[in-house]
PDB file of C-alpha atoms in Angstrom:
ATOM      1  CA  MET A   1      54.062 115.202 106.814  1.00  0.00           C
ATOM      2  CA  ILE A   2      57.266 113.121 106.166  1.00  0.00           C
ATOM      3  CA  LYS A   3      56.901 114.043 102.472  1.00  0.00           C
ATOM      4  CA  ASN A   4      55.915 117.812 102.818  1.00  0.00           C
ATOM      5  CA  MET A   5      59.720 117.803 105.163  1.00  0.00           C
ATOM      6  CA  LEU A   6      61.457 115.540 102.278  1.00  0.00           C
ATOM      7  CA  ARG A   7      60.171 117.810  99.757  1.00  0.00           C
ATOM      8  CA  ARG A   8      61.279 120.843 101.602  1.00  0.00           C
ATOM      9  CA  ALA A   9      64.437 119.288 102.536  1.00  0.00           C
ATOM     10  CA  ALA A  10      64.780 118.535  98.461  1.00  0.00           C
ATOM     11  CA  ALA A  11      63.874 122.326  97.586  1.00  0.00           C
ATOM     12  CA  ILE A  12      66.740 123.754 100.026  1.00  0.00           C
ATOM     13  CA  SER A  13      69.562 120.983  99.138  1.00  0.00           C
ATOM     14  CA  LEU A  14      68.747 121.393  95.122  1.00  0.00           C
ATOM     15  CA  ALA A  15      69.175 125.398  95.944  1.00  0.00           C
ATOM     16  CA  LEU A  16      72.339 124.947  97.730  1.00  0.00           C
ATOM     17  CA  ALA A  17      74.108 121.859  95.825  1.00  0.00           C
ATOM     18  CA  PRO A  18      76.595 124.299  94.066  1.00  0.00           C
ATOM     19  CA  LEU A  19      77.862 125.150  97.191  1.00  0.00           C
ATOM     20  CA  ALA A  20      78.094 122.043  98.890  1.00  0.00           C
ATOM     21  CA  LEU A  21      81.471 120.246  98.671  1.00  0.00           C
ATOM     22  CA  PRO A  22      82.313 116.601  99.638  1.00  0.00           C
ATOM     23  CA  SER A  23      83.992 116.372 103.259  1.00  0.00           C
ATOM     24  CA  PRO A  24      87.531 116.681 103.834  1.00  0.00           C
ATOM     25  CA  ALA A  25      87.470 112.710 104.434  1.00  0.00           C
ATOM     26  CA  ALA A  26      85.631 112.006 100.874  1.00  0.00           C
ATOM     27  CA  ALA A  27      88.356 114.542  99.553  1.00  0.00           C
ATOM     28  CA  ALA A  28      91.089 112.862 100.247  1.00  0.00           C
ATOM     29  CA  VAL A  29      92.592 109.647  99.126  1.00  0.00           C
ATOM     30  CA  ALA A  30      91.300 106.762 100.093  1.00  0.00           C
ATOM     31  CA  PRO A  31      93.082 104.260 102.681  1.00  0.00           C
ATOM     32  CA  ALA A  32      93.584 100.483 101.306  1.00  0.00           C
ATOM     33  CA  GLY A  33      90.901  98.982 101.350  1.00  0.00           C
ATOM     34  CA  ALA A  34      88.108 102.042 101.369  1.00  0.00           C
ATOM     35  CA  GLU A  35      85.104 101.192  99.468  1.00  0.00           C
ATOM     36  CA  VAL A  36      85.043 104.394  97.558  1.00  0.00           C
ATOM     37  CA  LEU A  37      81.092 104.916  95.876  1.00  0.00           C
ATOM     38  CA  ASN A  38      79.321 108.141  94.895  1.00  0.00           C
ATOM     39  CA  LEU A  39      76.333 109.031  97.193  1.00  0.00           C
ATOM     40  CA  VAL A  40      73.545 108.060  95.066  1.00  0.00           C
ATOM     41  CA  ASP A  41      74.758 104.430  94.850  1.00  0.00           C
ATOM     42  CA  ALA A  42      76.219 104.432  97.994  1.00  0.00           C
ATOM     43  CA  VAL A  43      72.685 105.115  99.513  1.00  0.00           C
ATOM     44  CA  GLU A  44      71.181 102.506  97.176  1.00  0.00           C
ATOM     45  CA  GLN A  45      73.952 100.092  99.035  1.00  0.00           C
ATOM     46  CA  ILE A  46      72.765 100.421 102.113  1.00  0.00           C
ATOM     47  CA  PRO A  47      69.782  97.703 103.055  1.00  0.00           C
ATOM     48  CA  VAL A  48      65.955  98.989 103.974  1.00  0.00           C
ATOM     49  CA  ALA A  49      64.265  97.609 107.158  1.00  0.00           C
ATOM     50  CA  ASP A  50      62.277  98.283 109.397  1.00  0.00           C
ATOM     51  CA  GLU A  51      63.435  99.251 113.060  1.00  0.00           C
ATOM     52  CA  ALA A  52      63.075  98.365 116.378  1.00  0.00           C
ATOM     53  CA  ARG A  53      63.773 100.075 120.153  1.00  0.00           C
ATOM     54  CA  ALA A  54      63.329  96.906 122.164  1.00  0.00           C
ATOM     55  CA  GLY A  55      65.769  96.392 124.785  1.00  0.00           C
ATOM     56  CA  TYR A  56      67.514  99.375 124.063  1.00  0.00           C
ATOM     57  CA  SER A  57      69.741 100.962 126.347  1.00  0.00           C
ATOM     58  CA  ARG A  58      72.591 103.110 125.855  1.00  0.00           C
ATOM     59  CA  ASP A  59      74.909 101.729 128.603  1.00  0.00           C
ATOM     60  CA  SER A  60      74.700  98.722 125.972  1.00  0.00           C
ATOM     61  CA  PHE A  61      77.634 100.890 124.306  1.00  0.00           C
ATOM     62  CA  LYS A  62      80.808 100.865 126.311  1.00  0.00           C
ATOM     63  CA  HIS A  63      82.096 104.804 126.207  1.00  0.00           C
ATOM     64  CA  TRP A  64      84.578 106.235 126.549  1.00  0.00           C
ATOM     65  CA  ASN A  65      87.005 103.426 126.730  1.00  0.00           C
ATOM     66  CA  THR A  66      90.512 103.923 126.882  1.00  0.00           C
ATOM     67  CA  GLY A  67      90.541 104.946 123.199  1.00  0.00           C
ATOM     68  CA  LEU A  68      93.252 104.281 120.740  1.00  0.00           C
ATOM     69  CA  ASP A  69      96.478 104.840 123.014  1.00  0.00           C
ATOM     70  CA  PRO A  70      95.728 103.462 126.521  1.00  0.00           C
ATOM     71  CA  ALA A  71      99.670 104.381 127.492  1.00  0.00           C
ATOM     72  CA  ASP A  72      98.391 108.434 126.812  1.00  0.00           C
ATOM     73  CA  GLY A  73      95.873 108.296 129.418  1.00  0.00           C
ATOM     74  CA  CYS A  74      93.036 110.049 127.174  1.00  0.00           C
ATOM     75  CA  ASN A  75      89.680 108.167 126.817  1.00  0.00           C
ATOM     76  CA  THR A  76      88.469 108.247 123.538  1.00  0.00           C
ATOM     77  CA  ARG A  77      86.596 111.660 123.820  1.00  0.00           C
ATOM     78  CA  ALA A  78      89.836 113.436 124.808  1.00  0.00           C
ATOM     79  CA  GLU A  79      92.066 111.459 122.402  1.00  0.00           C
ATOM     80  CA  VAL A  80      89.181 112.662 119.295  1.00  0.00           C
ATOM     81  CA  LEU A  81      88.981 116.680 120.645  1.00  0.00           C
ATOM     82  CA  GLN A  82      92.821 116.511 120.194  1.00  0.00           C
ATOM     83  CA  ALA A  83      92.375 114.962 116.301  1.00  0.00           C
ATOM     84  CA  GLU A  84      89.817 117.643 115.498  1.00  0.00           C
ATOM     85  CA  ALA A  85      91.035 120.353 117.121  1.00  0.00           C
ATOM     86  CA  VAL A  86      92.142 123.341 114.592  1.00  0.00           C
ATOM     87  CA  GLN A  87      94.517 124.713 117.547  1.00  0.00           C
ATOM     88  CA  ALA A  88      95.650 122.576 120.145  1.00  0.00           C
ATOM     89  CA  PRO A  89      94.326 122.633 123.494  1.00  0.00           C
ATOM     90  CA  ALA A  90      96.994 122.453 126.840  1.00  0.00           C
ATOM     91  CA  VAL A  91      97.025 118.603 128.379  1.00  0.00           C
ATOM     92  CA  ALA A  92      97.408 118.490 131.452  1.00  0.00           C
ATOM     93  CA  ALA A  93      97.533 115.568 134.202  1.00  0.00           C
ATOM     94  CA  GLY A  94      95.184 113.266 133.808  1.00  0.00           C
ATOM     95  CA  CYS A  95      94.546 114.253 130.017  1.00  0.00           C
ATOM     96  CA  LYS A  96      93.092 117.560 131.467  1.00  0.00           C
ATOM     97  CA  LEU A  97      92.631 119.642 128.403  1.00  0.00           C
ATOM     98  CA  SER A  98      92.629 123.261 128.166  1.00  0.00           C
ATOM     99  CA  GLY A  99      92.157 126.277 125.805  1.00  0.00           C
ATOM    100  CA  GLY A 100      92.103 125.073 122.258  1.00  0.00           C
ATOM    101  CA  LEU A 101      90.040 125.508 118.968  1.00  0.00           C
ATOM    102  CA  TRP A 102      87.355 123.783 117.312  1.00  0.00           C
ATOM    103  CA  THR A 103      85.017 124.849 114.691  1.00  0.00           C
ATOM    104  CA  SER A 104      81.958 122.907 115.171  1.00  0.00           C
ATOM    105  CA  TYR A 105      80.759 122.266 110.925  1.00  0.00           C
ATOM    106  CA  TYR A 106      77.363 121.048 112.167  1.00  0.00           C
ATOM    107  CA  ASP A 107      76.034 125.007 112.780  1.00  0.00           C
ATOM    108  CA  GLY A 108      79.801 126.611 111.656  1.00  0.00           C
ATOM    109  CA  GLN A 109      80.253 127.819 115.484  1.00  0.00           C
ATOM    110  CA  GLU A 110      84.096 128.210 116.583  1.00  0.00           C
ATOM    111  CA  VAL A 111      84.716 126.621 120.151  1.00  0.00           C
ATOM    112  CA  ASN A 112      87.587 127.852 122.645  1.00  0.00           C
ATOM    113  CA  ASP A 113      86.753 125.207 125.683  1.00  0.00           C
ATOM    114  CA  PRO A 114      86.395 121.147 125.585  1.00  0.00           C
ATOM    115  CA  ALA A 115      84.256 121.295 127.605  1.00  0.00           C
ATOM    116  CA  LYS A 116      81.516 123.398 125.791  1.00  0.00           C
ATOM    117  CA  LEU A 117      81.469 120.046 122.843  1.00  0.00           C
ATOM    118  CA  ASP A 118      80.140 116.852 122.699  1.00  0.00           C
ATOM    119  CA  ILE A 119      81.292 113.995 120.893  1.00  0.00           C
ATOM    120  CA  ASP A 120      78.622 112.962 118.533  1.00  0.00           C
ATOM    121  CA  HIS A 121      78.107 109.284 117.357  1.00  0.00           C
ATOM    122  CA  MET A 122      76.787 110.135 113.518  1.00  0.00           C
ATOM    123  CA  VAL A 123      75.002 107.168 113.758  1.00  0.00           C
ATOM    124  CA  PRO A 124      73.406 107.913 117.138  1.00  0.00           C
ATOM    125  CA  LEU A 125      73.608 104.701 119.586  1.00  0.00           C
ATOM    126  CA  ALA A 126      69.776 104.203 119.625  1.00  0.00           C
ATOM    127  CA  GLU A 127      69.842 104.385 116.159  1.00  0.00           C
ATOM    128  CA  ALA A 128      72.202 101.644 115.695  1.00  0.00           C
ATOM    129  CA  TRP A 129      70.679  99.305 117.676  1.00  0.00           C
ATOM    130  CA  ASP A 130      67.468 100.226 116.196  1.00  0.00           C
ATOM    131  CA  SER A 131      69.172  99.411 113.152  1.00  0.00           C
ATOM    132  CA  GLY A 132      70.984  96.315 113.862  1.00  0.00           C
ATOM    133  CA  ALA A 133      73.914  97.493 117.027  1.00  0.00           C
ATOM    134  CA  SER A 134      70.700  94.943 118.593  1.00  0.00           C
ATOM    135  CA  ALA A 135      72.043  91.463 117.481  1.00  0.00           C
ATOM    136  CA  TRP A 136      75.660  92.384 118.224  1.00  0.00           C
ATOM    137  CA  ASP A 137      77.363  91.198 121.309  1.00  0.00           C
ATOM    138  CA  ALA A 138      78.998  93.562 124.048  1.00  0.00           C
ATOM    139  CA  ARG A 139      82.343  93.733 122.371  1.00  0.00           C
ATOM    140  CA  ARG A 140      81.609  94.777 119.268  1.00  0.00           C
ATOM    141  CA  ARG A 141      79.203  97.868 120.430  1.00  0.00           C
ATOM    142  CA  GLU A 142      81.824  99.224 122.939  1.00  0.00           C
ATOM    143  CA  ALA A 143      83.922  99.305 119.495  1.00  0.00           C
ATOM    144  CA  TYR A 144      81.588 100.949 117.543  1.00  0.00           C
ATOM    145  CA  ALA A 145      80.611 103.496 120.548  1.00  0.00           C
ATOM    146  CA  ASN A 146      84.341 104.150 119.997  1.00  0.00           C
ATOM    147  CA  ASP A 147      85.281 104.054 116.740  1.00  0.00           C
ATOM    148  CA  GLN A 148      88.350 106.241 115.870  1.00  0.00           C
ATOM    149  CA  ASP A 149      89.167 104.039 113.201  1.00  0.00           C
ATOM    150  CA  ALA A 150      86.900 105.812 110.619  1.00  0.00           C
ATOM    151  CA  ALA A 151      87.033 109.417 110.403  1.00  0.00           C
ATOM    152  CA  THR A 152      83.357 110.520 110.354  1.00  0.00           C
ATOM    153  CA  SER A 153      82.145 107.679 113.001  1.00  0.00           C
ATOM    154  CA  LEU A 154      82.834 110.417 115.784  1.00  0.00           C
ATOM    155  CA  VAL A 155      82.816 113.990 115.227  1.00  0.00           C
ATOM    156  CA  ALA A 156      83.085 117.133 118.136  1.00  0.00           C
ATOM    157  CA  VAL A 157      80.518 119.695 117.480  1.00  0.00           C
ATOM    158  CA  THR A 158      78.569 121.903 119.691  1.00  0.00           C
ATOM    159  CA  ALA A 159      76.861 120.693 122.302  1.00  0.00           C
ATOM    160  CA  ARG A 160      73.806 122.665 121.138  1.00  0.00           C
ATOM    161  CA  SER A 161      73.716 120.758 117.699  1.00  0.00           C
ATOM    162  CA  ASN A 162      74.341 117.768 119.392  1.00  0.00           C
ATOM    163  CA  ARG A 163      71.990 117.670 121.721  1.00  0.00           C
ATOM    164  CA  ALA A 164      69.389 118.800 119.154  1.00  0.00           C
ATOM    165  CA  LYS A 165      69.955 116.469 116.556  1.00  0.00           C
ATOM    166  CA  ALA A 166      69.780 113.779 119.457  1.00  0.00           C
ATOM    167  CA  ASP A 167      68.953 110.058 118.135  1.00  0.00           C
ATOM    168  CA  ARG A 168      67.622 111.181 114.907  1.00  0.00           C
ATOM    169  CA  ASP A 169      67.861 109.894 111.273  1.00  0.00           C
ATOM    170  CA  PRO A 170      68.098 112.211 108.585  1.00  0.00           C
ATOM    171  CA  ALA A 171      64.208 112.218 107.723  1.00  0.00           C
ATOM    172  CA  GLU A 172      63.893 113.685 111.075  1.00  0.00           C
ATOM    173  CA  TRP A 173      67.125 116.454 111.304  1.00  0.00           C
ATOM    174  CA  MET A 174      69.698 118.203 109.471  1.00  0.00           C
ATOM    175  CA  PRO A 175      72.703 120.423 110.593  1.00  0.00           C
ATOM    176  CA  PRO A 176      71.226 123.748 110.362  1.00  0.00           C
ATOM    177  CA  LEU A 177      74.135 124.891 108.557  1.00  0.00           C
ATOM    178  CA  PRO A 178      73.289 124.070 104.882  1.00  0.00           C
ATOM    179  CA  GLU A 179      76.831 124.006 103.695  1.00  0.00           C
ATOM    180  CA  ALA A 180      77.463 121.348 105.918  1.00  0.00           C
ATOM    181  CA  GLN A 181      74.578 119.099 104.684  1.00  0.00           C
ATOM    182  CA  CYS A 182      76.315 117.373 101.678  1.00  0.00           C
ATOM    183  CA  ARG A 183      78.763 116.097 103.946  1.00  0.00           C
ATOM    184  CA  TYR A 184      76.712 115.054 106.664  1.00  0.00           C
ATOM    185  CA  ILE A 185      74.405 112.968 104.534  1.00  0.00           C
ATOM    186  CA  GLY A 186      78.083 111.287 102.910  1.00  0.00           C
ATOM    187  CA  GLU A 187      79.353 110.771 106.332  1.00  0.00           C
ATOM    188  CA  TRP A 188      76.382 109.437 107.709  1.00  0.00           C
ATOM    189  CA  THR A 189      75.776 106.722 104.568  1.00  0.00           C
ATOM    190  CA  ALA A 190      79.822 106.142 105.429  1.00  0.00           C
ATOM    191  CA  THR A 191      78.842 105.032 108.773  1.00  0.00           C
ATOM    192  CA  LYS A 192      75.842 102.727 108.197  1.00  0.00           C
ATOM    193  CA  LEU A 193      78.055 101.349 105.347  1.00  0.00           C
ATOM    194  CA  ARG A 194      80.900 100.611 107.464  1.00  0.00           C
ATOM    195  CA  TRP A 195      78.981  98.741 110.451  1.00  0.00           C
ATOM    196  CA  GLY A 196      76.796  96.881 108.274  1.00  0.00           C
ATOM    197  CA  LEU A 197      73.432  98.929 109.305  1.00  0.00           C
ATOM    198  CA  ALA A 198      70.089  99.525 108.013  1.00  0.00           C
ATOM    199  CA  VAL A 199      67.786 102.608 107.091  1.00  0.00           C
ATOM    200  CA  ASP A 200      64.154 102.515 107.517  1.00  0.00           C
ATOM    201  CA  GLN A 201      61.711 103.379 104.438  1.00  0.00           C
ATOM    202  CA  ALA A 202      61.697 107.077 105.898  1.00  0.00           C
ATOM    203  CA  GLU A 203      65.215 107.387 106.333  1.00  0.00           C
ATOM    204  CA  ALA A 204      66.129 105.679 103.415  1.00  0.00           C
ATOM    205  CA  ASP A 205      63.801 108.271 101.444  1.00  0.00           C
ATOM    206  CA  ALA A 206      65.112 110.987 103.125  1.00  0.00           C
ATOM    207  CA  LEU A 207      69.012 110.100 102.077  1.00  0.00           C
ATOM    208  CA  LYS A 208      67.665 109.722  98.516  1.00  0.00           C
ATOM    209  CA  VAL A 209      66.597 113.003  98.117  1.00  0.00           C
ATOM    210  CA  TYR A 210      69.765 114.633  99.360  1.00  0.00           C
ATOM    211  CA  ALA A 211      72.118 112.159  97.341  1.00  0.00           C
ATOM    212  CA  GLU A 212      70.460 113.747  94.311  1.00  0.00           C
ATOM    213  CA  ALA A 213      71.462 116.661  95.266  1.00  0.00           C
ATOM    214  CA  CYS A 214      74.907 116.135  96.259  1.00  0.00           C
ATOM    215  CA  GLU A 215      76.446 114.686  93.102  1.00  0.00           C
ATOM    216  CA  THR A 216      79.668 115.879  93.805  1.00  0.00           C
ATOM    217  CA  THR A 217      79.699 113.813  97.685  1.00  0.00           C
ATOM    218  CA  VAL A 218      82.076 110.908  97.278  1.00  0.00           C
ATOM    219  CA  VAL A 219      82.098 108.004 100.316  1.00  0.00           C
ATOM    220  CA  HIS A 220      84.650 106.174 101.427  1.00  0.00           C
ATOM    221  CA  TYR A 221      84.318 103.779 103.842  1.00  0.00           C
ATOM    222  CA  THR A 222      86.104 100.375 104.892  1.00  0.00           C
ATOM    223  CA  PRO A 223      83.778  98.002 106.817  1.00  0.00           C
ATOM    224  CA  ALA A 224      84.001  97.691 110.525  1.00  0.00           C
ATOM    225  CA  PRO A 225      86.252  93.969 111.682  1.00  0.00           C
TER     226      PRO A 225
END
């Protein structure tokens, strides 16, 4: 079943590869200290290991915290919404957002109501736990769950697309918008490398299939402190 899925994924991605562009983050100049790799090589850098869900609780990852600027009265969710807005929302007392405009890159939908957006952890919390975060202390898990120091870690997307994704990895789910898939694989890979997370074998196989199709995608990441 997985092999059939990967075959279909490869066919779709190869057909669309000429249309797929690197993410805006990949196209930008890498920050000082960043690692820069093509996607194929970046995928090869991720260690392969079995996953284990035992002991997982979403409450193990404290979020949303006071964000990058504790003085602004906005939590991480609100700060990400403001950072990713195509048109800035109005900000009222208590950091209540209204109006604004966003484009959800997973499905290409435009959204003008911040309540209809989720802030997705590029690598979901449960997947991070399975892949190495179970060994972290509470402070590091909080840092992961609120990571705004990497543009690819948190993304504002439609609630529908985020909930369809749930805690699934690229062997099980990909953005429904074909043009988004190379960007998504690049950002997933960057997040795994940034936080030193592993992949299981099915996930590794899926990443390799997509990486071969997304030949122009470049991965920038800075290891998390």
